[in-house]
mmCIF file of C-alpha atoms in Angstrom:
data_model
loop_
_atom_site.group_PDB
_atom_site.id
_atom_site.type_symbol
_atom_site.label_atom_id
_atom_site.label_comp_id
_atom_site.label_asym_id
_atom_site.label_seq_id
_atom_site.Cartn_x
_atom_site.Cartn_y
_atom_site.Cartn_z
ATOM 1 C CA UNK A 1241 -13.813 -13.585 -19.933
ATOM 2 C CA UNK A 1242 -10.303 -13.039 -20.141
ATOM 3 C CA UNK A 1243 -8.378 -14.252 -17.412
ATOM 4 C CA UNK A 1244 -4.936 -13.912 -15.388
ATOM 5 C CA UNK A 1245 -3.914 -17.031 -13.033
ATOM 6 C CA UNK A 1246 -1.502 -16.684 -9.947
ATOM 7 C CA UNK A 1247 -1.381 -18.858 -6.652
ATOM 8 C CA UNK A 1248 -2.396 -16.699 -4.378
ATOM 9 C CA UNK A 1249 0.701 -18.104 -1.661
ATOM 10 C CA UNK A 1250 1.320 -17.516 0.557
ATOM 11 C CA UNK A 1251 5.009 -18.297 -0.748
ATOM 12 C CA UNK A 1252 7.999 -18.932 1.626
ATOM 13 C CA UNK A 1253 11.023 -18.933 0.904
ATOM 14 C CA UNK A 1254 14.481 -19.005 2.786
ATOM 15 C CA UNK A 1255 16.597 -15.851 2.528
ATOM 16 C CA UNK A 1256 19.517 -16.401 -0.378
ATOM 17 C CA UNK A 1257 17.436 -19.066 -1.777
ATOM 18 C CA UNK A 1258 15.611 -18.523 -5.466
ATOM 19 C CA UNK A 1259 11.711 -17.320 -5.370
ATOM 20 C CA UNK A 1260 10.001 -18.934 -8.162
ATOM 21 C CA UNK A 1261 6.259 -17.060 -9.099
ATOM 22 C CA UNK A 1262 4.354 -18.347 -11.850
ATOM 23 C CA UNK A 1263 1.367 -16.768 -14.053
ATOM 24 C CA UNK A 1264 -0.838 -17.953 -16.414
ATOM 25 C CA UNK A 1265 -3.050 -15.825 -18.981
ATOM 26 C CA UNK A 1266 -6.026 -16.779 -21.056
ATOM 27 C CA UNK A 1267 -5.571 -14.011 -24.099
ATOM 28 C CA UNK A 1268 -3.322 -15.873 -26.739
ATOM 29 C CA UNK A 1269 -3.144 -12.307 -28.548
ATOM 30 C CA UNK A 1270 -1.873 -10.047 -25.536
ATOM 31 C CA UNK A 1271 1.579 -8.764 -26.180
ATOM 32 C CA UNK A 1272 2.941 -7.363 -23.405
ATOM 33 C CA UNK A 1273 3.598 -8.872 -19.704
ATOM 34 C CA UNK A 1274 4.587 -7.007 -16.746
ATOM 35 C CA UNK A 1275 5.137 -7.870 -12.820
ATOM 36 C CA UNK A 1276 4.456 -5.181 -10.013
ATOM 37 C CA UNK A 1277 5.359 -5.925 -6.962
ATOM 38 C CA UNK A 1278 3.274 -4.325 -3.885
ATOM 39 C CA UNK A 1279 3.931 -3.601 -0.363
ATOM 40 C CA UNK A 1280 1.037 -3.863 1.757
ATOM 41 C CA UNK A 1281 -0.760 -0.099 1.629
ATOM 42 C CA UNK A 1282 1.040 0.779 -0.601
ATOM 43 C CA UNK A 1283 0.642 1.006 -4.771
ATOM 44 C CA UNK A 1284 1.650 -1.353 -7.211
ATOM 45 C CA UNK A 1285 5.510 -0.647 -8.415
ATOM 46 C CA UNK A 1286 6.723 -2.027 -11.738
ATOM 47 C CA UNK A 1287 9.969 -4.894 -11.171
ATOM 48 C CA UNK A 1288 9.636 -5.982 -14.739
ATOM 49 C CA UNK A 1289 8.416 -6.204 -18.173
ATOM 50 C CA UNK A 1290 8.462 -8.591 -20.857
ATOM 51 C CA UNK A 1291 7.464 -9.053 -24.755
ATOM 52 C CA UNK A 1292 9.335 -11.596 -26.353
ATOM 53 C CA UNK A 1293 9.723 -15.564 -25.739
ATOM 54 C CA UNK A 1294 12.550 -16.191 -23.601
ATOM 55 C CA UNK A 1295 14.205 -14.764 -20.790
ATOM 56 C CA UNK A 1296 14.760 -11.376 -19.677
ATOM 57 C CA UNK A 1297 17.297 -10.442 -16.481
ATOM 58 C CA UNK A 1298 17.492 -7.608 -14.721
ATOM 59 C CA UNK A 1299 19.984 -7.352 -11.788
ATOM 60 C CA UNK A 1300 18.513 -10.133 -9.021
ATOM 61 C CA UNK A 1301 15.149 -10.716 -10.847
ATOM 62 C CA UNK A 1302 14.684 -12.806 -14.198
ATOM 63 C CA UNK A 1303 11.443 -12.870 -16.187
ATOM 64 C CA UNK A 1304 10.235 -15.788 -18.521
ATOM 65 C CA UNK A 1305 7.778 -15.685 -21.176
ATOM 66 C CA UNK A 1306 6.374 -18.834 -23.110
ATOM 67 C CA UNK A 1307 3.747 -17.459 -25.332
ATOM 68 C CA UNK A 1308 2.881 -20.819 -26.671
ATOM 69 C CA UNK A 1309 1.897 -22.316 -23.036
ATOM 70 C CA UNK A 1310 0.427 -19.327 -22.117
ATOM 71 C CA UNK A 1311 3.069 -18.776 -19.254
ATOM 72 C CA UNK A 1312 4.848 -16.377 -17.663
ATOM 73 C CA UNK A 1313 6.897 -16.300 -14.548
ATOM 74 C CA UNK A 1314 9.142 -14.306 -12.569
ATOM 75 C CA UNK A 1315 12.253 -15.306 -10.554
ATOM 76 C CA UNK A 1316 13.970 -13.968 -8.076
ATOM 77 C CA UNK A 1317 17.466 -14.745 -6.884
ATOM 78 C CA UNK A 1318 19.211 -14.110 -3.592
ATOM 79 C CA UNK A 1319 15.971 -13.373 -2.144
ATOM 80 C CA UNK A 1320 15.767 -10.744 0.839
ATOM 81 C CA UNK A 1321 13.708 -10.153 3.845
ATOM 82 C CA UNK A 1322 12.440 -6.832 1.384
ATOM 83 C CA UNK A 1323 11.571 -8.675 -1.107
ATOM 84 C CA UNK A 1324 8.488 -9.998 1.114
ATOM 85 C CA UNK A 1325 5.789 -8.528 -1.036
ATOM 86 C CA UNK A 1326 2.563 -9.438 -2.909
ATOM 87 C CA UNK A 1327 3.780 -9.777 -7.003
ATOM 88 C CA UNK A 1328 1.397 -9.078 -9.560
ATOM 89 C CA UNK A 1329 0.880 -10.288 -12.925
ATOM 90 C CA UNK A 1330 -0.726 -8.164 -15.658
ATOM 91 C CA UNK A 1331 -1.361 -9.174 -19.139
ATOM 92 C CA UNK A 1332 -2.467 -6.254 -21.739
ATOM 93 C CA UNK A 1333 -5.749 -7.024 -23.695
ATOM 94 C CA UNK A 1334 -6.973 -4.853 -25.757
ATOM 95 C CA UNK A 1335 -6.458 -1.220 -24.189
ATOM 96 C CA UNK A 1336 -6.333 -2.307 -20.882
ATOM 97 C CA UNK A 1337 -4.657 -4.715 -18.247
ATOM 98 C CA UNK A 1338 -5.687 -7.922 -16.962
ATOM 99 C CA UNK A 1339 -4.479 -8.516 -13.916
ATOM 100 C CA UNK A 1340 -4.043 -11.357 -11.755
ATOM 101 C CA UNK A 1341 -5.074 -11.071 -7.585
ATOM 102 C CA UNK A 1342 -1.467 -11.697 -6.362
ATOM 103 C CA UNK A 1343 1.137 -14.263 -5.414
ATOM 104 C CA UNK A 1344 2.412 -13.120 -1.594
ATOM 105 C CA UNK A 1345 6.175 -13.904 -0.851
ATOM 106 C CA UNK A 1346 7.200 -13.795 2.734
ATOM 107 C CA UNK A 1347 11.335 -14.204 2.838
ATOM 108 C CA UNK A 1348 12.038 -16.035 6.299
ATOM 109 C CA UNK A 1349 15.527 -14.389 7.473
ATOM 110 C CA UNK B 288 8.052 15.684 -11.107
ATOM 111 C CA UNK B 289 5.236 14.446 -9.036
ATOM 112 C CA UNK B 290 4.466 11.559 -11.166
ATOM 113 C CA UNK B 291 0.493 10.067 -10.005
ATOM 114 C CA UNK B 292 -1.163 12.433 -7.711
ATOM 115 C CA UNK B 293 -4.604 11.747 -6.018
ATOM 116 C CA UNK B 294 -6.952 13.134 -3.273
ATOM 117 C CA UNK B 295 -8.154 11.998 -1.180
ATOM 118 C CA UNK B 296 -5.961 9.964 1.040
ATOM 119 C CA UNK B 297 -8.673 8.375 3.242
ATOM 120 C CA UNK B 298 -12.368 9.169 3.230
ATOM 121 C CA UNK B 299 -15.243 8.119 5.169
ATOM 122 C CA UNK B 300 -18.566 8.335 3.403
ATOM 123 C CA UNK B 301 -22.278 7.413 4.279
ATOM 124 C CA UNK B 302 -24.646 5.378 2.464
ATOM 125 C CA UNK B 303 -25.714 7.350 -0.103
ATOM 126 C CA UNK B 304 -23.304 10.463 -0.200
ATOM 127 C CA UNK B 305 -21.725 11.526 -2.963
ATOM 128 C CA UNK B 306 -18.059 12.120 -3.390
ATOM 129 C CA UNK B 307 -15.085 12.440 -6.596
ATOM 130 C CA UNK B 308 -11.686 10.951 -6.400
ATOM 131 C CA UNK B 309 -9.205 13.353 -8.057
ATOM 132 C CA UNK B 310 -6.227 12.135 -10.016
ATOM 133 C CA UNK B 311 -3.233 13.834 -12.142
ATOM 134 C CA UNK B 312 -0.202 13.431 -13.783
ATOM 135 C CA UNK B 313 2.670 15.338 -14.972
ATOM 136 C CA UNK B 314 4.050 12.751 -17.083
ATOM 137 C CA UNK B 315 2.561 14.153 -20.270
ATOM 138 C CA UNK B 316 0.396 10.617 -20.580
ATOM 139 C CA UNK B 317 -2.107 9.934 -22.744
ATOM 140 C CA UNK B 318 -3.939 7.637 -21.285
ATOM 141 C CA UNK B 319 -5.552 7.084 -17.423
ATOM 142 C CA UNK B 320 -7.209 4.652 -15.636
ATOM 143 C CA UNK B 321 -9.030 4.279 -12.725
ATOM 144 C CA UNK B 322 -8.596 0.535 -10.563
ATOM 145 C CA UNK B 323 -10.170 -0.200 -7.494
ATOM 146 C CA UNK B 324 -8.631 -3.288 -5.434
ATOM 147 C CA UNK B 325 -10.432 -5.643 -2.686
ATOM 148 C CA UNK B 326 -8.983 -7.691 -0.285
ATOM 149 C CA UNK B 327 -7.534 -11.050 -1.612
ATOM 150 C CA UNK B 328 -8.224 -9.687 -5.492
ATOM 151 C CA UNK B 329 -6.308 -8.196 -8.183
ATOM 152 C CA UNK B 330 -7.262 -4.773 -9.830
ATOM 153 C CA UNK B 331 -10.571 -4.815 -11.439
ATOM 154 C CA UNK B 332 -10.992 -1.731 -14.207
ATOM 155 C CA UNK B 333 -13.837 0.699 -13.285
ATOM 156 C CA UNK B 334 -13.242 3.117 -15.772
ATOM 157 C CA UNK B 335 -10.305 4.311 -18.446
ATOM 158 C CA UNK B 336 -9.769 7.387 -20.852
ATOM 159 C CA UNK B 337 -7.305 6.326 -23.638
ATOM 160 C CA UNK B 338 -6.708 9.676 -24.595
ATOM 161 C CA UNK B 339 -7.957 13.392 -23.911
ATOM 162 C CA UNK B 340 -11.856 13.428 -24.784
ATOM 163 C CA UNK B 341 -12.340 9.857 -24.715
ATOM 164 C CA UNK B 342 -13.999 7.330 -22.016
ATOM 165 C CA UNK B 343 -14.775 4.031 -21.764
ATOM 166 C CA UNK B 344 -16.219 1.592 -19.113
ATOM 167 C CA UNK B 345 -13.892 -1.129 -17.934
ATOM 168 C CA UNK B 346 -15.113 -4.212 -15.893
ATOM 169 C CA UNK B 347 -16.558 -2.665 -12.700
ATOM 170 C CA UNK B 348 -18.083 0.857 -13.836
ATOM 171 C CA UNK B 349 -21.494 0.392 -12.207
ATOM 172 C CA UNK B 350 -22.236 3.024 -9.294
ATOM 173 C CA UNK B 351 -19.293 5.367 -10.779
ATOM 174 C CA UNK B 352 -19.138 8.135 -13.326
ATOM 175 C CA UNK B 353 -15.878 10.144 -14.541
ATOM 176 C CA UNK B 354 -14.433 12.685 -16.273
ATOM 177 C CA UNK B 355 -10.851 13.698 -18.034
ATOM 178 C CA UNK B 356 -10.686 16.919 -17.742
ATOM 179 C CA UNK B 357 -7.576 17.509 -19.529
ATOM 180 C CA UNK B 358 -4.994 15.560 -20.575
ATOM 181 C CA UNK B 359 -3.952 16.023 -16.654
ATOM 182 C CA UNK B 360 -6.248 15.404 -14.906
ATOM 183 C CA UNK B 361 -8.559 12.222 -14.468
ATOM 184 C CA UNK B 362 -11.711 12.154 -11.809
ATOM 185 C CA UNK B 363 -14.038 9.128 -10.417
ATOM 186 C CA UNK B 364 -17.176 10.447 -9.082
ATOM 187 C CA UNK B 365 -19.628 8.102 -6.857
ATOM 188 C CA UNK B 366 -22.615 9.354 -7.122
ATOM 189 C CA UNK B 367 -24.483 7.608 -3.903
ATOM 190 C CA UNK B 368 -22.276 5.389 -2.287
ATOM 191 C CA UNK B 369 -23.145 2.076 -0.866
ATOM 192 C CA UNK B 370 -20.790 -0.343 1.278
ATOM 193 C CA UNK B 371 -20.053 -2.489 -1.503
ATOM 194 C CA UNK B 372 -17.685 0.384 -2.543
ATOM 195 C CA UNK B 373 -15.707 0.006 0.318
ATOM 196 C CA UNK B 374 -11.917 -0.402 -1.155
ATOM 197 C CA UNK B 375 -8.903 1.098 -2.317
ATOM 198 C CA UNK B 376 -8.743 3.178 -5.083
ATOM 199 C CA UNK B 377 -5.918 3.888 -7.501
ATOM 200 C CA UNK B 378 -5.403 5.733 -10.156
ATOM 201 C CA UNK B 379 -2.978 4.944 -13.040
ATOM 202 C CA UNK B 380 -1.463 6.426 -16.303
ATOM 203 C CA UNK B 381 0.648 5.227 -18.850
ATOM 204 C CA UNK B 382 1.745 6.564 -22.307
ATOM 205 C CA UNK B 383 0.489 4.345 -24.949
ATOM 206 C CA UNK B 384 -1.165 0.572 -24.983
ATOM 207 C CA UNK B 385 1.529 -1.825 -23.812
ATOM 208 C CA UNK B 386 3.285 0.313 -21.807
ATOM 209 C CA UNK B 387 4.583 0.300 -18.087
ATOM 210 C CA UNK B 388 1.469 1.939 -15.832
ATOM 211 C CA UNK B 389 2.088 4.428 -13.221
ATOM 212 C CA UNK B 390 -0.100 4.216 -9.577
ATOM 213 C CA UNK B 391 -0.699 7.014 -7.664
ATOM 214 C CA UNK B 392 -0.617 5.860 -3.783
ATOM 215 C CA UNK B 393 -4.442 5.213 -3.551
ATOM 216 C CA UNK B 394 -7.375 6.433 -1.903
ATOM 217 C CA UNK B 395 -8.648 4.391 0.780
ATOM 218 C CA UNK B 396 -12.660 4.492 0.971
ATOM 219 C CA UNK B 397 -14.962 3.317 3.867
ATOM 220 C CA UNK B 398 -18.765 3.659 2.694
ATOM 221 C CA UNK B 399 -20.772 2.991 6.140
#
């Protein structure tokens, strides 16, 4: 059974400080990473995507990818009170997506 | 460009009605899948189509049945509902394994 890990939070964090969300996968052959962010009621929204080890930035939000520990996380900087969200982790396997049940950020003003 | 498109918004269903889901895209996708998502857990895979003409079951397909119509159009059909498919539906497409999926807003289901 292939398998997607995420601490299911809740996560607080102080506005303008750095959210740190962390994921780990089971598949040593998936290829492809993303994180979705999701307001409650609403549908999952991509933030970012990720294939190679190392770090990828993209405006306030910096994903990190270590293939060998299985690991891949997602940080964001200068956190805001709309950045409160659940953040998904999904791991492709195969033709579909693994996904992981959710890390929920609340952003204390 | 509508992007993920599904009906219905909400539904209420009896034990043992029958109702489909519809879903389409305009993005000129390949390949759509249907999710559905419970409280306190991620998106479990009832059922995808990898490309026009094809089907496959995903994790969750028991109770469900679907059907690509086109390369548009996507639908989920329960056949005879029963609570224990009380939860949010969403559709999703993407263009190719590997690649960034699309939700359409969801269909919320209450099976009484």
């Amino acid at each position: 059974q292939k398998e997607v890990e995420q601490n299911s939070g809740p996560l607080s964090v102080p506005e303008g400080a750095i959210a740190s969300l962390n994921c780990t996968y089971s598949d040593r052959g998936s290829q492809s990473f993303f994180w979705y962010r999701q307001y409650s009621g609403k549908s999952p929204e991509l933030i970012m995507f990720i294939y190679s080890n190392g770090d990828k930035e993209d405006g306030r939000f910096t994903a990190q990818l270590n293939k060998a520990s299985q690991y891949v996380s997602l940080l964001i900087r200068d956190s805001q009170p709309s950045d409160s969200a659940t953040y998904l982790c999904a791991v492709d396997s195969n033709y579909q997506l693994i996904w992981g049940a959710g890390t929920k950020l609340i952003i204390k003003p | 460009n509508a992007g993920v498109t599904q009906t219905p918004k909400f539904q209420v269903l009896k034990t043992g009605q029958s109702m489909t889901l519809q879903c389409a895209q305009d993005m000129n996708h390949n390949s759509m899948y249907w999710y559905r998502q419970d409280p306190g857990m991620g998106l479990r895979l009832i059922y995808y189509s990898a490309s026009e003409g094809t089907t496959d079951k995903g994790e969750v397909p028991n109770g469900y049945n679907v059907s690509r119509l086109n390369k548009r159009e996507f639908s989920l059909r329960l056949e005879s509902a029963a609570p224990s498919q009380t939860s949010v539906y969403f559709c999703a497409s993407f263009p190719r394994v590997g690649e960034t999926q699309y939700f359409g807003p969801g269909t919320r289901l209450l099976v009484l």
